[in-house]
Tab-separated table of C-alpha atoms (C1' of nucleotides) in Angstrom:
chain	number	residue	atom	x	y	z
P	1371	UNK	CA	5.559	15.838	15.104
P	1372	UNK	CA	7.976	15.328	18.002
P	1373	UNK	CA	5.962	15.741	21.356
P	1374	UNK	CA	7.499	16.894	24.089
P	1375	UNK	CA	7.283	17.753	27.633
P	1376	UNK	CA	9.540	20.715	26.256
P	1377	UNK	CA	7.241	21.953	24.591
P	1378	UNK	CA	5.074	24.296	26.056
P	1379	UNK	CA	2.754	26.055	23.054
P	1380	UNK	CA	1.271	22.785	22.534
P	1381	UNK	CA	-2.130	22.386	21.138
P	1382	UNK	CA	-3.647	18.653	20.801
P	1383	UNK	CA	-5.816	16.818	17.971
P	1384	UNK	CA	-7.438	14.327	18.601
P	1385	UNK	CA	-8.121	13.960	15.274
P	1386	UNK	CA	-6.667	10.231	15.235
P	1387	UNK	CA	-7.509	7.221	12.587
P	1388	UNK	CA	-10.905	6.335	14.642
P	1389	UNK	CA	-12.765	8.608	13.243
P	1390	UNK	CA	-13.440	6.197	10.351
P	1391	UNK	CA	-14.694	3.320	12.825
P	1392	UNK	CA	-17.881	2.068	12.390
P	1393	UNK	CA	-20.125	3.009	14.887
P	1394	UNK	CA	-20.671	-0.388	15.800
P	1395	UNK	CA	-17.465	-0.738	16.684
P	1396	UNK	CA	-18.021	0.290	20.763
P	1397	UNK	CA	-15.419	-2.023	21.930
P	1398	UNK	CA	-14.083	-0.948	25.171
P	1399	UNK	CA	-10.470	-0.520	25.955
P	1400	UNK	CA	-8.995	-3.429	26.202
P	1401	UNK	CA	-5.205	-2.079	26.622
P	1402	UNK	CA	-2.136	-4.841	26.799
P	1403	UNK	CA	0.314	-2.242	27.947
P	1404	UNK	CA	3.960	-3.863	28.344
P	1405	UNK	CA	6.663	-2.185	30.041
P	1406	UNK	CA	9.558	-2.637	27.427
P	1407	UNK	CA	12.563	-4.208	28.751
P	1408	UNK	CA	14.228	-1.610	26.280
P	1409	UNK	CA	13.962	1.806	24.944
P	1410	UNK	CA	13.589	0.853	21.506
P	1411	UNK	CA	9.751	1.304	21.982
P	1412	UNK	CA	8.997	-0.734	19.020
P	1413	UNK	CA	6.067	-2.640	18.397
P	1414	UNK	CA	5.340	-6.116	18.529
P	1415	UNK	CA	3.115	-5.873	16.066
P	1416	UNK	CA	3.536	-6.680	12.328
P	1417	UNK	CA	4.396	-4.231	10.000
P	1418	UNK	CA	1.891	-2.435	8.184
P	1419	UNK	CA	2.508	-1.518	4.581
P	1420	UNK	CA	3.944	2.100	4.795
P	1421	UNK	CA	0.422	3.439	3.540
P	1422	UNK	CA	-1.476	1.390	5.981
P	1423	UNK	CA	0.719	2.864	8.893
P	1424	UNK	CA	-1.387	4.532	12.000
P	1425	UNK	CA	0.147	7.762	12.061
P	1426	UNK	CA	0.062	8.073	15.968
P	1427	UNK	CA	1.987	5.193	16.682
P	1428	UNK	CA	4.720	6.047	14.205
P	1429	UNK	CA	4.984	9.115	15.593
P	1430	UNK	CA	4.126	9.294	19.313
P	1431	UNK	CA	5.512	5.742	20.627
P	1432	UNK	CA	8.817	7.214	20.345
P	1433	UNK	CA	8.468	9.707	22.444
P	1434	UNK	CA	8.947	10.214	26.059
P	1435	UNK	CA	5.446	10.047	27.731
P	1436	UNK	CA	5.051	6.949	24.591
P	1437	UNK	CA	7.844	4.952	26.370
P	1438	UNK	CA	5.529	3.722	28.963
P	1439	UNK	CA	2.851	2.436	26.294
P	1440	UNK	CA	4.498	-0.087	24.628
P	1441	UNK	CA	1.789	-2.049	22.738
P	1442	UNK	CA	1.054	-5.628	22.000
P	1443	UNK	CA	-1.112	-5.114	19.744
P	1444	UNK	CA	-0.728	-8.413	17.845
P	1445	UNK	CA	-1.133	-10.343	21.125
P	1446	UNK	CA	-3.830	-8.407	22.553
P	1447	UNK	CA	-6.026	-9.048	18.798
P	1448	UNK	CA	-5.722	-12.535	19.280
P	1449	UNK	CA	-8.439	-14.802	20.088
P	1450	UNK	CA	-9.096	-13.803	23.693
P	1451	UNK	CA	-11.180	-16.506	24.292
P	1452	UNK	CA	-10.363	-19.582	26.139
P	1453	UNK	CA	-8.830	-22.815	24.106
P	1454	UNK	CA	-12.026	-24.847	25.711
P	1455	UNK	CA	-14.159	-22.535	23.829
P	1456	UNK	CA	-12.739	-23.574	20.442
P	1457	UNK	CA	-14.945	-26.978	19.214
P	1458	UNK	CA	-11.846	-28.346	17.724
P	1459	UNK	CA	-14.488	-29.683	15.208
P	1460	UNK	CA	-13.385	-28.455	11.626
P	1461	UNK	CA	-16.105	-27.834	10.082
P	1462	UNK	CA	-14.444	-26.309	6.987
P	1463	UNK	CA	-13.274	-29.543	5.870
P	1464	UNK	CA	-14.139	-29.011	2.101
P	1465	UNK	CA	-14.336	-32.217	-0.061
P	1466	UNK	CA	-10.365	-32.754	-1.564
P	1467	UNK	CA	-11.904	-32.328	-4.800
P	1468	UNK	CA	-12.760	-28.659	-4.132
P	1469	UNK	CA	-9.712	-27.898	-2.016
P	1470	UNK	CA	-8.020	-28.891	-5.368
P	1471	UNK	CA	-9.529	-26.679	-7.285
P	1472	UNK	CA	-9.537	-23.644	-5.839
P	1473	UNK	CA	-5.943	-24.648	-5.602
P	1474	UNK	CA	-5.189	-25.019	-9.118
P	1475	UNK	CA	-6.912	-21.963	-9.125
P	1476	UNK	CA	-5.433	-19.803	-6.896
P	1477	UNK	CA	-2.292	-21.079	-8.236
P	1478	UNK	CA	-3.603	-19.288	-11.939
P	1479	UNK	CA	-3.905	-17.023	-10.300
P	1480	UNK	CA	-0.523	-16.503	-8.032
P	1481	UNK	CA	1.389	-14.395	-10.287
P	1482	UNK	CA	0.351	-11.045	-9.698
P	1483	UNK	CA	-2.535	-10.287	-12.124
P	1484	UNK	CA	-2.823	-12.798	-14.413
P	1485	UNK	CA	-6.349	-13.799	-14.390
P	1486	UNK	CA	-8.799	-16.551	-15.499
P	1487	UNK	CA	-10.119	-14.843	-18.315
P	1488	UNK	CA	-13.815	-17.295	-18.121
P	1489	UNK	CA	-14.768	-15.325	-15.086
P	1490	UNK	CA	-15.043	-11.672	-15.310
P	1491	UNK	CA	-15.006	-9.480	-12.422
P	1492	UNK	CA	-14.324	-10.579	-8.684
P	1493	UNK	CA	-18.066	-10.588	-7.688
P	1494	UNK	CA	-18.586	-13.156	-10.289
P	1495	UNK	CA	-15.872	-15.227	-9.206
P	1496	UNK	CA	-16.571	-14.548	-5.577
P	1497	UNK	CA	-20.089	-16.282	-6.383
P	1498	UNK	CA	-18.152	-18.814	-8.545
P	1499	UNK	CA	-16.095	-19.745	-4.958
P	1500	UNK	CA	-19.526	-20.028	-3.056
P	1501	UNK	CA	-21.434	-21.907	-5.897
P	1502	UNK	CA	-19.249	-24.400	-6.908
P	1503	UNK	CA	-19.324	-26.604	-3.884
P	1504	UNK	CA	-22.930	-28.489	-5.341
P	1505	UNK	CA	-21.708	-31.789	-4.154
P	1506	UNK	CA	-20.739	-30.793	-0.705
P	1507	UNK	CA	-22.191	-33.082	1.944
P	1508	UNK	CA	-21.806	-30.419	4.451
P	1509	UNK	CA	-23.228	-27.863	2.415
P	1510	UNK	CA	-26.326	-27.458	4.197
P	1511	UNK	CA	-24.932	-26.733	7.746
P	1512	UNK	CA	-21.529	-24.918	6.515
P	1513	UNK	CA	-20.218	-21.813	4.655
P	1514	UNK	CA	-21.222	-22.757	1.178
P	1515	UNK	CA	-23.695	-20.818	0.402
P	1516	UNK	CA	-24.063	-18.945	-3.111
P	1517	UNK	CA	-25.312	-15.471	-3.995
P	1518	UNK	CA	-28.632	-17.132	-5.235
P	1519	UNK	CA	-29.481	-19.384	-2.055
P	1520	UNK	CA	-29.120	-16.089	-0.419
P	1521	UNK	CA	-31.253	-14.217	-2.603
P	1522	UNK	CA	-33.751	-16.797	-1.663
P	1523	UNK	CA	-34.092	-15.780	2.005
P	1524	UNK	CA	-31.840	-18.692	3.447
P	1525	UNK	CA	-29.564	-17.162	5.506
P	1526	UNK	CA	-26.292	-17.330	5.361
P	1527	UNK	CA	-24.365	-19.625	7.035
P	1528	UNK	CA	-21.437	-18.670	9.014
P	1529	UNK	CA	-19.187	-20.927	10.880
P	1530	UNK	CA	-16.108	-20.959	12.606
P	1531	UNK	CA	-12.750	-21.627	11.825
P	1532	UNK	CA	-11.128	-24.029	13.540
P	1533	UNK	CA	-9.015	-23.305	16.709
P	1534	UNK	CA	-5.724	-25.218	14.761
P	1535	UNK	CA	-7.149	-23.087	11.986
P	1536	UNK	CA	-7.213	-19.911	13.170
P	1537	UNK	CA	-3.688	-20.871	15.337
P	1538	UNK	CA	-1.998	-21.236	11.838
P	1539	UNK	CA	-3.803	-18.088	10.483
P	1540	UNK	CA	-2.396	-16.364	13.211
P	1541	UNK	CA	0.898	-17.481	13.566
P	1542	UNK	CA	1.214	-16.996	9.527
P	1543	UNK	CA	-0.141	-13.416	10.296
P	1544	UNK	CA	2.442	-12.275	12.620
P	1545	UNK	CA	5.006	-12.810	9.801
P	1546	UNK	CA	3.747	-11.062	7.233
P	1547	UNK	CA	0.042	-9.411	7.756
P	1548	UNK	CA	-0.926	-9.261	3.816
P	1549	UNK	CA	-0.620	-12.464	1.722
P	1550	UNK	CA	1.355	-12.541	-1.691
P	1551	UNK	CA	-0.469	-15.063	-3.964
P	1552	UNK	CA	2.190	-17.521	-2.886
P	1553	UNK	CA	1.685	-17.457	0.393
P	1554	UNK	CA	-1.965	-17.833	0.794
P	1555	UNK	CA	-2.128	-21.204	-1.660
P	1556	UNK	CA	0.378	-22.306	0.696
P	1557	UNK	CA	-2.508	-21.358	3.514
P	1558	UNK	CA	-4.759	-22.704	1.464
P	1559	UNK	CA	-3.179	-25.687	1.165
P	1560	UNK	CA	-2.301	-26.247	4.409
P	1561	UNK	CA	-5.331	-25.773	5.856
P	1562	UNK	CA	-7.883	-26.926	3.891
P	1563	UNK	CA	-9.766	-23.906	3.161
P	1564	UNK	CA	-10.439	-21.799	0.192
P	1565	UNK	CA	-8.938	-18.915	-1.270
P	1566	UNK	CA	-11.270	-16.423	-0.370
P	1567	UNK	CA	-11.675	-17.463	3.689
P	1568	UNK	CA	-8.061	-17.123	4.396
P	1569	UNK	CA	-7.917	-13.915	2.251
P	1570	UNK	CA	-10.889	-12.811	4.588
P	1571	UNK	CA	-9.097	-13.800	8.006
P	1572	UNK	CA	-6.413	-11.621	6.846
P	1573	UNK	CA	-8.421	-8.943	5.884
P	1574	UNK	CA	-10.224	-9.119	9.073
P	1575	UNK	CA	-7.613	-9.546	10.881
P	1576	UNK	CA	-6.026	-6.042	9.713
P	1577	UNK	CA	-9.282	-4.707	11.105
P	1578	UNK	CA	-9.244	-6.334	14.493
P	1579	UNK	CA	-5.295	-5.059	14.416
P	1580	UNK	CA	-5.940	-1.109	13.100
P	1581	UNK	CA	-8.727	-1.306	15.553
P	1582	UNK	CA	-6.735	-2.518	18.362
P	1583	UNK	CA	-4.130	0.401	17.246
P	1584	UNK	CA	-6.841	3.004	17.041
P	1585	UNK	CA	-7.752	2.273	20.634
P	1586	UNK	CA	-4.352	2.415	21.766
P	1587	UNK	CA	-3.346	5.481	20.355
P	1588	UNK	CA	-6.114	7.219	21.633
P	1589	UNK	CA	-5.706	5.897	25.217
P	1590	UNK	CA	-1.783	7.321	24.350
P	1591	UNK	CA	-3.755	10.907	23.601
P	1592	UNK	CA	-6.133	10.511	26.425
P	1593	UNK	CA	-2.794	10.184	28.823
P	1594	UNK	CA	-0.491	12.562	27.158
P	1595	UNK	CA	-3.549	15.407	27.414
P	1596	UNK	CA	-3.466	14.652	30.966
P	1597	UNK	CA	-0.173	14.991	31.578
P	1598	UNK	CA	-0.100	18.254	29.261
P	1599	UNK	CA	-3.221	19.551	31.007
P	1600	UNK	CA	-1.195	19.139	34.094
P	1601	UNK	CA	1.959	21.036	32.731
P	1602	UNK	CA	-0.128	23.553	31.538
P	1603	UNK	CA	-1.501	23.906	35.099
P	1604	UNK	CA	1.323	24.147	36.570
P	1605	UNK	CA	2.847	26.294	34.411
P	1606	UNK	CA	-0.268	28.594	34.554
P	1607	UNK	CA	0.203	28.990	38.132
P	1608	UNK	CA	3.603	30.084	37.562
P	1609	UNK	CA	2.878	32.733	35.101
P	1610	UNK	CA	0.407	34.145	38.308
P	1611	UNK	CA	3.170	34.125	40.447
P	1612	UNK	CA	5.656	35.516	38.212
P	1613	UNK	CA	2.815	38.072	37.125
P	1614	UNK	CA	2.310	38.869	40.645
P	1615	UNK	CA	6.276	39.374	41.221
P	1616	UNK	CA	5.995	41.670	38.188
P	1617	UNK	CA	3.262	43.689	39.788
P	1618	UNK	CA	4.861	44.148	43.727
P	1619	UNK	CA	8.649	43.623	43.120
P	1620	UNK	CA	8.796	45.172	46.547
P	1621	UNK	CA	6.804	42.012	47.920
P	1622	UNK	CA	8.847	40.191	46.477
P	1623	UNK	CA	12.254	41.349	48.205
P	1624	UNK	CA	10.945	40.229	51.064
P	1625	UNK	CA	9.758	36.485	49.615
P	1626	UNK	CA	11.052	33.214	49.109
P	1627	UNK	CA	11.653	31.745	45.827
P	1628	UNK	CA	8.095	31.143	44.896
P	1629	UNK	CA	8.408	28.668	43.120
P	1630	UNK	CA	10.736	25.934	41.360
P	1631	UNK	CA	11.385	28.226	38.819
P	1632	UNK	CA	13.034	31.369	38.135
P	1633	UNK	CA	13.448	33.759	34.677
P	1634	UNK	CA	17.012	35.512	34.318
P	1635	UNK	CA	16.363	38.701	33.061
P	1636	UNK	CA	19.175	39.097	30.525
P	1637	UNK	CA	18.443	35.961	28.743
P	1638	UNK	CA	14.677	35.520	30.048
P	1639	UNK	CA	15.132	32.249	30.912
P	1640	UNK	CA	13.823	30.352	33.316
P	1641	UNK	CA	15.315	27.513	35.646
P	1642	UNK	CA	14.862	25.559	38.131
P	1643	UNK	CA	15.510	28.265	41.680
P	1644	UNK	CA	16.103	24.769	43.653
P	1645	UNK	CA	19.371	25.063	41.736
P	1646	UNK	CA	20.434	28.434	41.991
P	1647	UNK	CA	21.558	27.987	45.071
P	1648	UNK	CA	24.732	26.663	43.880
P	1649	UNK	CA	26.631	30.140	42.899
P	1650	UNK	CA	28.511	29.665	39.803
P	1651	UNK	CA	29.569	33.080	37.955
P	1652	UNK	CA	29.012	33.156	34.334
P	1653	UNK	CA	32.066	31.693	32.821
P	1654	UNK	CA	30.604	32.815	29.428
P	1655	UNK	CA	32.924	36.473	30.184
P	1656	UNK	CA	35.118	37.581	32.785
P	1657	UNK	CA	33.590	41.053	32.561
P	1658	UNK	CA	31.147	40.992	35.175
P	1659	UNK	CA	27.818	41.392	33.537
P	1660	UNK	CA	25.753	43.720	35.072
P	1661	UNK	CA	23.412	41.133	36.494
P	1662	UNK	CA	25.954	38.511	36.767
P	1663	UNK	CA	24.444	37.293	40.275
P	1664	UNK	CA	21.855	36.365	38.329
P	1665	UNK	CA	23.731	34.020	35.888
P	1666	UNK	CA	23.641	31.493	38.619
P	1667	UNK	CA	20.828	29.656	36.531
P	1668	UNK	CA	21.194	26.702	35.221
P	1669	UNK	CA	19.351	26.617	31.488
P	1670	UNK	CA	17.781	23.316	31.434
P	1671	UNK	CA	15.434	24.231	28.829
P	1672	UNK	CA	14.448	27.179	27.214
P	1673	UNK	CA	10.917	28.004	27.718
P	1674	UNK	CA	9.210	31.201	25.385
P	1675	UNK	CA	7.552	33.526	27.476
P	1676	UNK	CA	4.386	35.679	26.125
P	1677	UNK	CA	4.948	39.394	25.791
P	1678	UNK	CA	3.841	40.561	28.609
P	1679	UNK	CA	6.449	38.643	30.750
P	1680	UNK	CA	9.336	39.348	28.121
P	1681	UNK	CA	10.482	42.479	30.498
P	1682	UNK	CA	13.402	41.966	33.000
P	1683	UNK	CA	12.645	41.511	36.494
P	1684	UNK	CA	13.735	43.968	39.036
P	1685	UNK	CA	14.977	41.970	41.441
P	1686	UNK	CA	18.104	44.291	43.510
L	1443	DA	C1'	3.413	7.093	-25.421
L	1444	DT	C1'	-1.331	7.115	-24.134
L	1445	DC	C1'	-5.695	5.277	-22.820
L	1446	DG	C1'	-9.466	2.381	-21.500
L	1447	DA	C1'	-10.728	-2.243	-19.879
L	1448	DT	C1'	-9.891	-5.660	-16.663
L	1449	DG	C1'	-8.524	-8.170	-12.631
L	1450	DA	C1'	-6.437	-8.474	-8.094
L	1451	DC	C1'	-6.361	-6.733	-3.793
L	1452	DC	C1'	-7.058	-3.399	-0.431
L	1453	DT	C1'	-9.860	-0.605	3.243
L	1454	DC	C1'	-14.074	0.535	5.197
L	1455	DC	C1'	-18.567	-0.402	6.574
L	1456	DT	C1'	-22.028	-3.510	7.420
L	1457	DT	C1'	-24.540	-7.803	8.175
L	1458	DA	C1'	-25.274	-12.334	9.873
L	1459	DC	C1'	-24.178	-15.857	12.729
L	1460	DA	C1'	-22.055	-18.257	16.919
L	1461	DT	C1'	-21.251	-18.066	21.532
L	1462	DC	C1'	-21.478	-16.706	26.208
L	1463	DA	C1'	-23.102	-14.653	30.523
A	988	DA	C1'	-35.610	-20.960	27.272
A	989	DC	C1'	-34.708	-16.372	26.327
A	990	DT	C1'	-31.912	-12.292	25.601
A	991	DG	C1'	-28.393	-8.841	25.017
A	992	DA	C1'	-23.444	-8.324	24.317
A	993	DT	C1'	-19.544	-9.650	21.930
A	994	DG	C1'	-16.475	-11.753	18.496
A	995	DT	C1'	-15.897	-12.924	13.905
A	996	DA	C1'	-16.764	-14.714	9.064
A	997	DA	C1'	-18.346	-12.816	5.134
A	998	DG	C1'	-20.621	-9.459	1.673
A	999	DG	C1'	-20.581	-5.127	-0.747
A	1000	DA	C1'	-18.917	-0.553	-2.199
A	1001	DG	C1'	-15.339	1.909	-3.765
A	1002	DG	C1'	-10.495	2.840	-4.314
A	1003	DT	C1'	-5.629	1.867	-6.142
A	1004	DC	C1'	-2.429	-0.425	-8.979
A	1005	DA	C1'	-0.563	-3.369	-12.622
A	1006	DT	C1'	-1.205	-5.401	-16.957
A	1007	DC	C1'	-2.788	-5.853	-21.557
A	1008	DG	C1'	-4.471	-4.748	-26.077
DNA sequence: ATCGATGACCTCCTTACATCA
DNA sequence: ACTGATGTAAGGAGGTCATCG
């Protein structure tokens, strides 16, 4: 859908990808709008996969009112909150024994689909990850909690990743914002956590970005309805006073050019009267057209007129 | 060639926890 | 100390896709 200022039978939806956000999900607006240095409008975030794509910025960042919305939407999703607020205190750290062996198996597991045939469904291997840790001396005050100490009524515990942590999750994010199997044991790997947390930032992370996106977009709709809302005035009040022209043509002999625009009656359309001041005959014939004084327009855009209006004006 | 089972991975929604004002 | 708001790690449901037998 190209969007235009040009185009005048508009009608908006609103209908954007937020309508599948979670009601808890009241975050305000929090817009980074950038002025691009360049028209190229693109941006800065990572690429989605084509599927994953919000339709709005595809489509409406490109266009005019869009230039002025450039979005950082991979800045704006990172952690907003001050480095001081970070502990700096990993307390991920898993034992090297366990770091190796959800290494060795994540690496079973790095070409695409080939499996560890022991554990069946990801559930069960999902509870495998969190129970497997039995030796952990920081067990009791970190992640490693299985399906069955939940099921007891302990809570689960959640902590935080690390601010080097979640720097390196972030920075390996705005590469590439899904994780072959390759990539994430290197993540793994490098920072000391297992398979399923980093596959969890990144999933995460696509939220915070699609949400991010989703509120960006609709701030883009909430602005380009204004502006449309204001053509559409403006136009309105033209259609009045070309309606009213229509009605007492002799009125209008005696009027100025209401308006900053005028219809030519041969071709019904309208242009700007600011310019028709500057008398250029047709050169589109040398026969004088019979309202050839009124070929002094200048057709910046052709704008479709409703029925009623589609009658030439009387105007000598 | 077709089909069902299986696993990996995804999105979406939700919950639980940590942190801050 | 308490509390509500907010950010985020993680769980679960359900979907798609590739692979295998």
């Amino acid at each position: 859908m190209m969007m235009g200022k040009d185009d005048l039978g508009l009608s908006l939806s609103l209908s954007s990808s937020s309508s599948s956000s979670s009601p808890n999900n009241h975050l305000p607006l929090q817009l980074n709008l950038t002025i691009p240095s360049s028209s190229s409008a693109s941006s800065p975030s990572p690429p989605l996969p084509s599927h994953q794509k919000t339709q709005w910025s595809d489509l409406l960042v490109h266009s005019e009112i869009g230039r002025v919305l450039d979005l950082d939407v991979c800045g704006a999703a990172a952690d907003p909150r001050p480095p001081s607020l970070h502990r700096g205190i990993d307390v991920n750290q898993e034992p090297p024994g366990a770091g190796e062996r959800d290494s060795e198996e994540d690496a079973g597991a790095s070409s695409p689909n080939s499996t560890l045939s022991s554990v069946s469904g990801k559930r069960a291997e999902r509870s495998y990850h969190l129970g497997v840790d039995e030796h952990d001396p920081d067990r009791d005050c970190s992640r490693w909690v299985s399906d069955e100490e939940d099921g007891e009524g302990s809570p689960r515990k959640k902590l935080r990743l690390s601010k080097d942590q979640a720097a390196i999750l972030e920075e390996s994010f705005k590469e590439h914002n899904t994780l072959n199997p390759k990539q994430k044991l290197a993540l793994v790997k490098r920072l000391n956590l297992r398979p399923r947390q980093v596959e969890v930032w990144f999933q995460n992370r696509r939220a915070r970005t699609k949400l991010k996106q989703t509120e960006v977009d609709c701030e883009f709709l909430k602005r380009c309805c204004e502006t449309l809302t204001e053509e559409n005035r403006r136009l309105q009040k033209e259609v009045q006073e070309l309606r009213a022209l229509k009605v007492s043509p002799q009125l209008y002999m005696h009027m100025t050019p209401p308006t900053t625009l005028t219809m030519c009656p041969s071709c019904q359309r309208v242009s700007n009267s600011a310019t028709t001041t500057a008398s250029t005959p047709s050169p589109a014939t040398d026969t004088p057209h019979p309202m050839s004084q009124h070929h002094r327009f200048i057709h910046h855009r052709p704008i479709p007129l409703r029925p009623c209006l589609n009658m030439p004006l009387q105007r000598s």
